[in-house]
Amino acid sequence: MIRRLYQKCVSEKKRLALHYALFKIEAIFLAGNKYECCCCGKSSRRFLSHGNVAIRKNIRCPHCLSLERTRILCKYIQNVIMTENTKPLRILDFAPVMGLKNYLRNSPSVAEYIDGDINPNVATYKVDITQMPFEDNSFDLVLCSHVLYCVPEDRKGMQEIYRVLRPGGRALIIDTIEGEHTVELGHLPKETLLKEYGDENTCRVYGRDITEILGTYGLKAQIIDYVKQLPSDFIEKQRLQNAFDAEIIDCIKV
């Protein structure tokens, strides 16, 4: 009852701000240099735990709250995307994560950073990925982490990603990939989706055929397990040993 009253009286945006503030306080008590986050550049003697059912320990940066998949994505952007582009990038980021968001907004390699989400409380702009308010060929890079799996009309989202990317532009899509073929789940009751997949809004689980699906919309895609390309000492320092959902779908608009 107290939780419901809290949610009713305090807006979601204010609750999120309080959530981040409390973690910053906890970070003070975790001072140290054993582990480091490539998103915020800060170190700690240990990271925080994360998860509601299957709790994973020592995995979440206490400073910027990045998870291992976010740190892998950040390193991929630093090592691959930014080194292959000589001009500053115009970036569109869906469902932004605080650590990566702050890094990109302050990077000299980024000309403009725009973050959006269907929920205006978690991003600067309210944006529906299936109907974006941006002109054609607007962005050099689109980031879409764990979004498409819960979009009923995900193909429209793919079409829109293609539309707003400039020719030769890149989209980095992160989603859970299981097996060879994509399985649609929208027909299942919310209770089953929550129990089996941890999110009642799950519409599908992508298979490795997602590259073919993206290809039909002009996005030449490849699945990259980038953590396997990183040095062992970096993996240890960044706590990436047990990274899940770490594969990056790197797409180029052709």
mmCIF file with all atom_site columns, N, CA, C and O in Angstrom, residues 155 158-159 162 209-221:
data_model
loop_
_atom_site.group_PDB
_atom_site.id
_atom_site.type_symbol
_atom_site.label_atom_id
_atom_site.label_alt_id
_atom_site.label_comp_id
_atom_site.label_asym_id
_atom_site.label_entity_id
_atom_site.label_seq_id
_atom_site.pdbx_PDB_ins_code
_atom_site.Cartn_x
_atom_site.Cartn_y
_atom_site.Cartn_z
_atom_site.occupancy
_atom_site.B_iso_or_equiv
_atom_site.pdbx_formal_charge
_atom_site.auth_seq_id
_atom_site.auth_comp_id
_atom_site.auth_asym_id
_atom_site.auth_atom_id
_atom_site.pdbx_PDB_model_num
ATOM 1  N N  . ARG A 1 155 ? 8.748  -4.261  -37.316 1.00 0.00 ? 155 ARG A N  1
ATOM 2  C CA . ARG A 1 155 ? 9.205  -4.029  -38.686 1.00 0.00 ? 155 ARG A CA 1
ATOM 3  C C  . ARG A 1 155 ? 9.086  -2.559  -39.076 1.00 0.00 ? 155 ARG A C  1
ATOM 4  O O  . ARG A 1 155 ? 9.924  -2.035  -39.812 1.00 0.00 ? 155 ARG A O  1
ATOM 5  N N  . MET A 1 158 ? 12.118 -0.931  -37.749 1.00 0.00 ? 158 MET A N  1
ATOM 6  C CA . MET A 1 158 ? 13.278 -1.166  -38.604 1.00 0.00 ? 158 MET A CA 1
ATOM 7  C C  . MET A 1 158 ? 13.251 -0.261  -39.832 1.00 0.00 ? 158 MET A C  1
ATOM 8  O O  . MET A 1 158 ? 14.294 0.280   -40.245 1.00 0.00 ? 158 MET A O  1
ATOM 9  N N  . GLN A 1 159 ? 12.067 -0.095  -40.412 1.00 0.00 ? 159 GLN A N  1
ATOM 10 C CA . GLN A 1 159 ? 11.917 0.794   -41.567 1.00 0.00 ? 159 GLN A CA 1
ATOM 11 C C  . GLN A 1 159 ? 12.285 2.224   -41.205 1.00 0.00 ? 159 GLN A C  1
ATOM 12 O O  . GLN A 1 159 ? 12.947 2.935   -41.975 1.00 0.00 ? 159 GLN A O  1
ATOM 13 N N  . TYR A 1 162 ? 16.042 2.704   -40.777 1.00 0.00 ? 162 TYR A N  1
ATOM 14 C CA . TYR A 1 162 ? 16.633 2.847   -42.108 1.00 0.00 ? 162 TYR A CA 1
ATOM 15 C C  . TYR A 1 162 ? 16.397 4.242   -42.662 1.00 0.00 ? 162 TYR A C  1
ATOM 16 O O  . TYR A 1 162 ? 17.312 4.877   -43.211 1.00 0.00 ? 162 TYR A O  1
ATOM 17 N N  . ASP A 1 209 ? 18.182 -15.153 -37.271 1.00 0.00 ? 209 ASP A N  1
ATOM 18 C CA . ASP A 1 209 ? 17.615 -14.688 -38.540 1.00 0.00 ? 209 ASP A CA 1
ATOM 19 C C  . ASP A 1 209 ? 17.267 -13.205 -38.514 1.00 0.00 ? 209 ASP A C  1
ATOM 20 O O  . ASP A 1 209 ? 16.795 -12.658 -39.504 1.00 0.00 ? 209 ASP A O  1
ATOM 21 N N  . ILE A 1 210 ? 17.520 -12.532 -37.387 1.00 0.00 ? 210 ILE A N  1
ATOM 22 C CA . ILE A 1 210 ? 17.261 -11.089 -37.327 1.00 0.00 ? 210 ILE A CA 1
ATOM 23 C C  . ILE A 1 210 ? 18.098 -10.341 -38.368 1.00 0.00 ? 210 ILE A C  1
ATOM 24 O O  . ILE A 1 210 ? 17.685 -9.306  -38.881 1.00 0.00 ? 210 ILE A O  1
ATOM 25 N N  . THR A 1 211 ? 19.269 -10.893 -38.718 1.00 0.00 ? 211 THR A N  1
ATOM 26 C CA . THR A 1 211 ? 20.085 -10.239 -39.746 1.00 0.00 ? 211 THR A CA 1
ATOM 27 C C  . THR A 1 211 ? 19.378 -10.262 -41.096 1.00 0.00 ? 211 THR A C  1
ATOM 28 O O  . THR A 1 211 ? 19.450 -9.301  -41.863 1.00 0.00 ? 211 THR A O  1
ATOM 29 N N  . GLU A 1 212 ? 18.676 -11.355 -41.375 1.00 0.00 ? 212 GLU A N  1
ATOM 30 C CA . GLU A 1 212 ? 17.925 -11.454 -42.628 1.00 0.00 ? 212 GLU A CA 1
ATOM 31 C C  . GLU A 1 212 ? 16.722 -10.506 -42.615 1.00 0.00 ? 212 GLU A C  1
ATOM 32 O O  . GLU A 1 212 ? 16.400 -9.875  -43.626 1.00 0.00 ? 212 GLU A O  1
ATOM 33 N N  . ILE A 1 213 ? 16.061 -10.428 -41.469 1.00 0.00 ? 213 ILE A N  1
ATOM 34 C CA . ILE A 1 213 ? 14.904 -9.536  -41.338 1.00 0.00 ? 213 ILE A CA 1
ATOM 35 C C  . ILE A 1 213 ? 15.334 -8.095  -41.563 1.00 0.00 ? 213 ILE A C  1
ATOM 36 O O  . ILE A 1 213 ? 14.706 -7.351  -42.330 1.00 0.00 ? 213 ILE A O  1
ATOM 37 N N  . LEU A 1 214 ? 16.410 -7.686  -40.915 1.00 0.00 ? 214 LEU A N  1
ATOM 38 C CA . LEU A 1 214 ? 16.915 -6.321  -41.084 1.00 0.00 ? 214 LEU A CA 1
ATOM 39 C C  . LEU A 1 214 ? 17.355 -6.076  -42.522 1.00 0.00 ? 214 LEU A C  1
ATOM 40 O O  . LEU A 1 214 ? 17.197 -4.982  -43.058 1.00 0.00 ? 214 LEU A O  1
ATOM 41 N N  . GLY A 1 215 ? 17.887 -7.108  -43.144 1.00 0.00 ? 215 GLY A N  1
ATOM 42 C CA . GLY A 1 215 ? 18.346 -6.985  -44.522 1.00 0.00 ? 215 GLY A CA 1
ATOM 43 C C  . GLY A 1 215 ? 17.224 -6.653  -45.485 1.00 0.00 ? 215 GLY A C  1
ATOM 44 O O  . GLY A 1 215 ? 17.450 -5.975  -46.504 1.00 0.00 ? 215 GLY A O  1
ATOM 45 N N  . THR A 1 216 ? 16.012 -7.117  -45.195 1.00 0.00 ? 216 THR A N  1
ATOM 46 C CA . THR A 1 216 ? 14.883 -6.821  -46.077 1.00 0.00 ? 216 THR A CA 1
ATOM 47 C C  . THR A 1 216 ? 14.508 -5.339  -46.028 1.00 0.00 ? 216 THR A C  1
ATOM 48 O O  . THR A 1 216 ? 13.777 -4.859  -46.895 1.00 0.00 ? 216 THR A O  1
ATOM 49 N N  . TYR A 1 217 ? 15.010 -4.634  -45.020 1.00 0.00 ? 217 TYR A N  1
ATOM 50 C CA . TYR A 1 217 ? 14.742 -3.193  -44.906 1.00 0.00 ? 217 TYR A CA 1
ATOM 51 C C  . TYR A 1 217 ? 15.976 -2.359  -45.231 1.00 0.00 ? 217 TYR A C  1
ATOM 52 O O  . TYR A 1 217 ? 16.088 -1.206  -44.836 1.00 0.00 ? 217 TYR A O  1
ATOM 53 N N  . GLY A 1 218 ? 16.912 -2.953  -45.955 1.00 0.00 ? 218 GLY A N  1
ATOM 54 C CA . GLY A 1 218 ? 18.076 -2.213  -46.423 1.00 0.00 ? 218 GLY A CA 1
ATOM 55 C C  . GLY A 1 218 ? 19.183 -2.049  -45.406 1.00 0.00 ? 218 GLY A C  1
ATOM 56 O O  . GLY A 1 218 ? 20.107 -1.257  -45.610 1.00 0.00 ? 218 GLY A O  1
ATOM 57 N N  . LEU A 1 219 ? 19.119 -2.811  -44.307 1.00 0.00 ? 219 LEU A N  1
ATOM 58 C CA . LEU A 1 219 ? 20.142 -2.732  -43.276 1.00 0.00 ? 219 LEU A CA 1
ATOM 59 C C  . LEU A 1 219 ? 21.003 -3.991  -43.321 1.00 0.00 ? 219 LEU A C  1
ATOM 60 O O  . LEU A 1 219 ? 20.556 -5.077  -42.938 1.00 0.00 ? 219 LEU A O  1
ATOM 61 N N  . LYS A 1 220 ? 22.220 -3.850  -43.804 1.00 0.00 ? 220 LYS A N  1
ATOM 62 C CA . LYS A 1 220 ? 23.148 -4.979  -43.875 1.00 0.00 ? 220 LYS A CA 1
ATOM 63 C C  . LYS A 1 220 ? 23.689 -5.232  -42.473 1.00 0.00 ? 220 LYS A C  1
ATOM 64 O O  . LYS A 1 220 ? 24.420 -4.412  -41.915 1.00 0.00 ? 220 LYS A O  1
ATOM 65 N N  . ALA A 1 221 ? 23.306 -6.360  -41.884 1.00 0.00 ? 221 ALA A N  1
ATOM 66 C CA . ALA A 1 221 ? 23.578 -6.593  -40.465 1.00 0.00 ? 221 ALA A CA 1
ATOM 67 C C  . ALA A 1 221 ? 24.482 -7.791  -40.225 1.00 0.00 ? 221 ALA A C  1
ATOM 68 O O  . ALA A 1 221 ? 24.452 -8.780  -40.972 1.00 0.00 ? 221 ALA A O  1
#
